[in-house]
Amino acid sequence: VVQRQGFAGQPIFIYQLSRRVEYGLNFYLNTRTRLIYSESDATYPAQGDLFLVTDPEVEAESVLPHARTVTQTQFLNQKIVRMAGR
């Protein structure tokens, strides 16, 4: 699902999900994701998009208010949001 949304090495942040999701994404995408607990844990990219993987009930822009939602989809019990800097 992340690849269908255009993933090409952008940062992936995981919020309010288990480490199992983090480990799975790291393995299957051959990348390094980052588990965050608040916006202060996130490092916004200087340019380009980022991804937030979270619980479906979480509002992405409340977690990362300096980014806006580009696309959003749901997979199993996870919301996958592609975001761009404001």
XYZ file of N, CA, C and O in Angstrom:
344
model
N 0.830 -1.191 0.000
C 0.000 0.000 0.000
C 0.872 1.250 0.000
O 0.605 2.194 -0.723
N 1.927 1.259 0.789
C 2.834 2.403 0.833
C 3.488 2.596 -0.533
O 3.593 3.717 -1.030
N 3.881 1.526 -1.175
C 4.501 1.637 -2.498
C 3.503 2.144 -3.535
O 3.867 2.925 -4.404
N 2.249 1.728 -3.442
C 1.230 2.221 -4.380
C 0.983 3.716 -4.196
O 0.539 4.383 -5.126
N 1.256 4.238 -3.013
C 1.095 5.678 -2.770
C 2.326 6.463 -3.219
O 2.396 7.660 -3.028
N 3.301 5.799 -3.798
C 4.452 6.478 -4.370
C 5.687 6.490 -3.501
O 6.574 7.314 -3.704
N 5.796 5.568 -2.561
C 6.973 5.523 -1.690
C 8.229 5.329 -2.517
O 8.315 4.436 -3.351
N 9.201 6.211 -2.296
C 10.492 6.106 -2.976
C 11.601 6.556 -2.027
O 12.412 7.395 -2.354
N 11.570 6.025 -0.815
C 12.608 6.349 0.151
C 12.289 7.504 1.082
O 13.147 7.927 1.845
N 11.075 8.053 1.018
C 10.707 9.140 1.909
C 10.659 8.644 3.361
O 10.510 7.455 3.606
N 10.752 9.570 4.324
C 10.642 9.163 5.728
C 9.270 8.546 6.025
O 8.256 8.993 5.484
N 9.266 7.521 6.860
C 8.026 6.893 7.311
C 7.997 6.984 8.830
O 8.895 6.490 9.504
N 6.957 7.630 9.359
C 6.762 7.741 10.799
C 5.617 6.834 11.215
O 4.607 6.740 10.522
N 5.771 6.183 12.352
C 4.741 5.297 12.887
C 4.287 5.877 14.217
O 5.114 6.170 15.088
N 2.972 6.062 14.356
C 2.415 6.701 15.542
C 1.284 5.845 16.110
O 0.371 5.475 15.386
N 1.370 5.512 17.356
C 0.366 4.745 18.108
C 0.089 3.360 17.528
O -1.044 2.894 17.530
N 1.120 2.725 17.023
C 1.009 1.340 16.568
C 2.146 0.545 17.190
O 3.121 1.108 17.682
N 2.035 -0.764 17.131
C 3.046 -1.621 17.759
C 4.358 -1.626 16.972
O 4.403 -1.304 15.786
N 5.395 -2.031 17.649
C 6.711 -2.154 17.004
C 6.681 -3.211 15.899
O 7.496 -3.174 14.983
N 5.747 -4.124 15.959
C 5.605 -5.145 14.921
C 5.403 -4.485 13.553
O 5.971 -4.919 12.551
N 4.616 -3.412 13.512
C 4.403 -2.677 12.268
C 5.708 -2.044 11.807
O 6.068 -2.112 10.632
N 6.434 -1.445 12.738
C 7.730 -0.832 12.418
C 8.687 -1.867 11.820
O 9.283 -1.650 10.771
N 8.823 -3.006 12.476
C 9.732 -4.048 12.004
C 9.301 -4.579 10.633
O 10.138 -4.818 9.767
N 8.010 -4.768 10.443
C 7.506 -5.259 9.163
C 7.797 -4.305 8.024
O 8.256 -4.715 6.954
N 7.539 -3.014 8.230
C 7.819 -2.029 7.186
C 9.310 -1.943 6.901
O 9.716 -1.848 5.736
N 10.120 -1.969 7.937
C 11.572 -1.936 7.732
C 12.014 -3.100 6.856
O 12.814 -2.937 5.935
N 11.484 -4.267 7.137
C 11.877 -5.474 6.402
C 11.356 -5.449 4.966
O 12.127 -5.600 4.015
N 10.054 -5.263 4.788
C 9.456 -5.396 3.458
C 9.783 -4.242 2.523
O 9.806 -4.413 1.307
N 10.047 -3.061 3.064
C 10.403 -1.927 2.213
C 11.908 -1.685 2.161
O 12.360 -0.786 1.475
N 12.645 -2.489 2.934
C 14.094 -2.336 3.012
C 14.459 -0.877 3.314
O 15.211 -0.227 2.592
N 13.843 -0.366 4.374
C 14.042 1.028 4.760
C 14.113 1.119 6.275
O 14.060 0.108 6.966
N 14.217 2.305 6.769
C 14.260 2.532 8.212
C 13.118 3.467 8.581
O 13.121 4.637 8.189
N 12.136 2.958 9.298
C 11.019 3.771 9.754
C 11.358 4.370 11.112
O 12.353 4.007 11.729
N 10.509 5.260 11.586
C 10.753 5.892 12.877
C 9.480 5.890 13.690
O 8.457 6.401 13.252
N 9.530 5.302 14.867
C 8.416 5.303 15.807
C 8.411 6.650 16.504
O 9.436 7.071 17.050
N 7.281 7.374 16.439
C 7.200 8.675 17.101
C 6.088 8.660 18.136
O 5.122 7.918 18.020
N 6.248 9.505 19.150
C 5.253 9.634 20.214
C 4.594 11.002 20.187
O 3.534 11.196 20.763
N 5.221 11.961 19.511
C 4.669 13.299 19.332
C 5.391 13.950 18.161
O 6.367 13.406 17.635
N 4.943 15.142 17.787
C 5.573 15.829 16.669
C 7.050 16.125 16.944
O 7.869 16.114 16.033
N 7.395 16.344 18.193
C 8.789 16.671 18.511
C 9.750 15.520 18.185
O 10.951 15.733 18.050
N 9.230 14.307 18.029
C 10.063 13.162 17.656
C 10.295 13.076 16.147
O 11.148 12.322 15.695
N 9.515 13.816 15.370
C 9.584 13.740 13.912
C 10.561 14.775 13.367
O 10.643 15.892 13.874
N 11.288 14.394 12.345
C 12.159 15.309 11.627
C 11.587 15.448 10.219
O 11.601 14.497 9.445
N 11.067 16.627 9.930
C 10.480 16.856 8.612
C 11.584 16.911 7.554
O 12.633 17.506 7.790
N 11.335 16.320 6.385
C 12.342 16.405 5.323
C 12.423 17.837 4.787
O 11.426 18.568 4.789
N 13.592 18.244 4.331
C 13.775 19.591 3.793
C 12.900 19.817 2.559
O 12.414 20.911 2.325
N 12.694 18.759 1.802
C 11.803 18.827 0.646
C 11.212 17.456 0.421
O 11.715 16.463 0.915
N 10.133 17.395 -0.321
C 9.485 16.126 -0.603
C 8.471 15.741 0.455
O 8.194 16.490 1.383
N 7.934 14.560 0.302
C 6.851 14.074 1.141
C 7.367 13.172 2.250
O 8.536 12.805 2.279
N 6.454 12.805 3.121
C 6.714 11.834 4.176
C 5.466 10.981 4.313
O 4.413 11.316 3.789
N 5.587 9.882 5.028
C 4.457 8.999 5.267
C 4.232 8.868 6.765
O 5.185 8.811 7.537
N 2.966 8.811 7.155
C 2.585 8.546 8.538
C 1.707 7.307 8.535
O 0.717 7.243 7.798
N 2.083 6.311 9.324
C 1.289 5.096 9.482
C 0.780 5.115 10.911
O 1.570 5.209 11.857
N -0.529 5.052 11.081
C -1.113 5.233 12.400
C -2.445 4.506 12.523
O -2.905 3.846 11.592
N -3.064 4.659 13.661
C -4.392 4.118 13.933
C -5.420 4.867 13.078
O -5.293 6.074 12.888
N -6.449 4.200 12.575
C -7.444 4.863 11.729
C -8.167 6.035 12.405
O -8.655 6.931 11.726
N -8.218 6.053 13.722
C -8.918 7.122 14.433
C -8.070 8.392 14.590
O -8.588 9.443 14.944
N -6.796 8.314 14.328
C -5.892 9.447 14.520
C -5.988 10.404 13.337
O -5.970 9.977 12.185
N -6.069 11.695 13.623
C -6.057 12.727 12.597
C -4.597 13.081 12.305
O -3.894 13.611 13.167
N -4.139 12.769 11.108
C -2.721 12.925 10.750
C -2.206 14.347 10.957
O -1.116 14.546 11.470
N -2.988 15.330 10.588
C -2.523 16.711 10.680
C -2.479 17.218 12.121
O -1.843 18.232 12.386
N -3.103 16.513 13.040
C -2.961 16.892 14.447
C -1.653 16.330 15.021
O -1.096 16.894 15.949
N -1.178 15.235 14.459
C 0.098 14.649 14.887
C 1.259 15.416 14.264
O 2.251 15.712 14.929
N 1.147 15.729 12.984
C 2.198 16.440 12.245
C 1.604 17.717 11.640
O 1.290 17.767 10.447
N 1.418 18.755 12.460
C 0.732 19.960 11.990
C 1.504 20.786 10.954
O 0.911 21.656 10.321
N 2.776 20.519 10.756
C 3.543 21.258 9.752
C 3.541 20.544 8.400
O 4.351 20.847 7.529
N 2.632 19.605 8.246
C 2.477 18.887 6.972
C 0.985 18.799 6.650
O 0.144 18.897 7.531
N 0.685 18.637 5.372
C -0.713 18.496 4.959
C -0.898 17.146 4.272
O 0.033 16.616 3.654
N -2.081 16.604 4.368
C -2.391 15.308 3.773
C -2.466 15.425 2.260
O -3.148 16.292 1.729
N -1.764 14.533 1.572
C -1.810 14.452 0.112
C -2.740 13.313 -0.284
O -3.661 13.500 -1.073
N -2.481 12.125 0.235
C -3.355 10.974 0.023
C -3.482 10.218 1.339
O -2.620 10.318 2.214
N -4.553 9.454 1.429
C -4.796 8.687 2.652
C -5.528 7.412 2.284
O -6.433 7.438 1.465
N -5.114 6.315 2.866
C -5.784 5.044 2.626
C -5.731 4.226 3.908
O -5.038 4.585 4.854
N -6.481 3.148 3.925
C -6.482 2.283 5.089
C -6.150 0.867 4.654
O -6.594 0.403 3.605
N -5.323 0.200 5.454
C -4.944 -1.181 5.201
C -5.044 -1.933 6.514
O -4.380 -1.557 7.484
N -5.864 -2.959 6.536
C -6.149 -3.692 7.765
C -6.566 -2.696 8.844
O -7.527 -1.979 8.660
N -5.851 -2.605 9.940
C -6.225 -1.685 11.007
C -5.217 -0.536 11.109
O -4.866 -0.112 12.195
N -4.780 -0.050 9.939
C -3.787 1.015 9.909
C -4.178 2.051 8.866
O -4.640 1.716 7.787
N -3.969 3.303 9.209
C -4.164 4.396 8.264
C -2.786 4.767 7.730
O -1.831 4.929 8.488
N -2.680 4.894 6.407
C -1.426 5.251 5.757
C -1.642 6.587 5.055
O -2.493 6.696 4.168
N -0.892 7.593 5.495
C -1.093 8.959 5.001
C 0.196 9.460 4.353
O 1.253 9.445 4.996
N 0.091 9.875 3.124
C 1.216 10.559 2.460
C 1.019 12.039 2.719
O -0.061 12.569 2.482
N 2.060 12.703 3.212
C 1.950 14.105 3.599
C 3.059 14.918 2.947
O 4.137 14.403 2.671
N 2.775 16.202 2.723
C 3.756 17.140 2.162
C 3.916 18.293 3.139
O 2.979 18.645 3.859
N 5.086 18.892 3.147
C 5.329 20.041 4.012
C 4.422 21.207 3.633
O 4.021 21.359 2.495
N 4.118 22.025 4.619
C 3.255 23.205 4.354
C 4.088 24.376 3.917
O 5.182 24.568 4.264
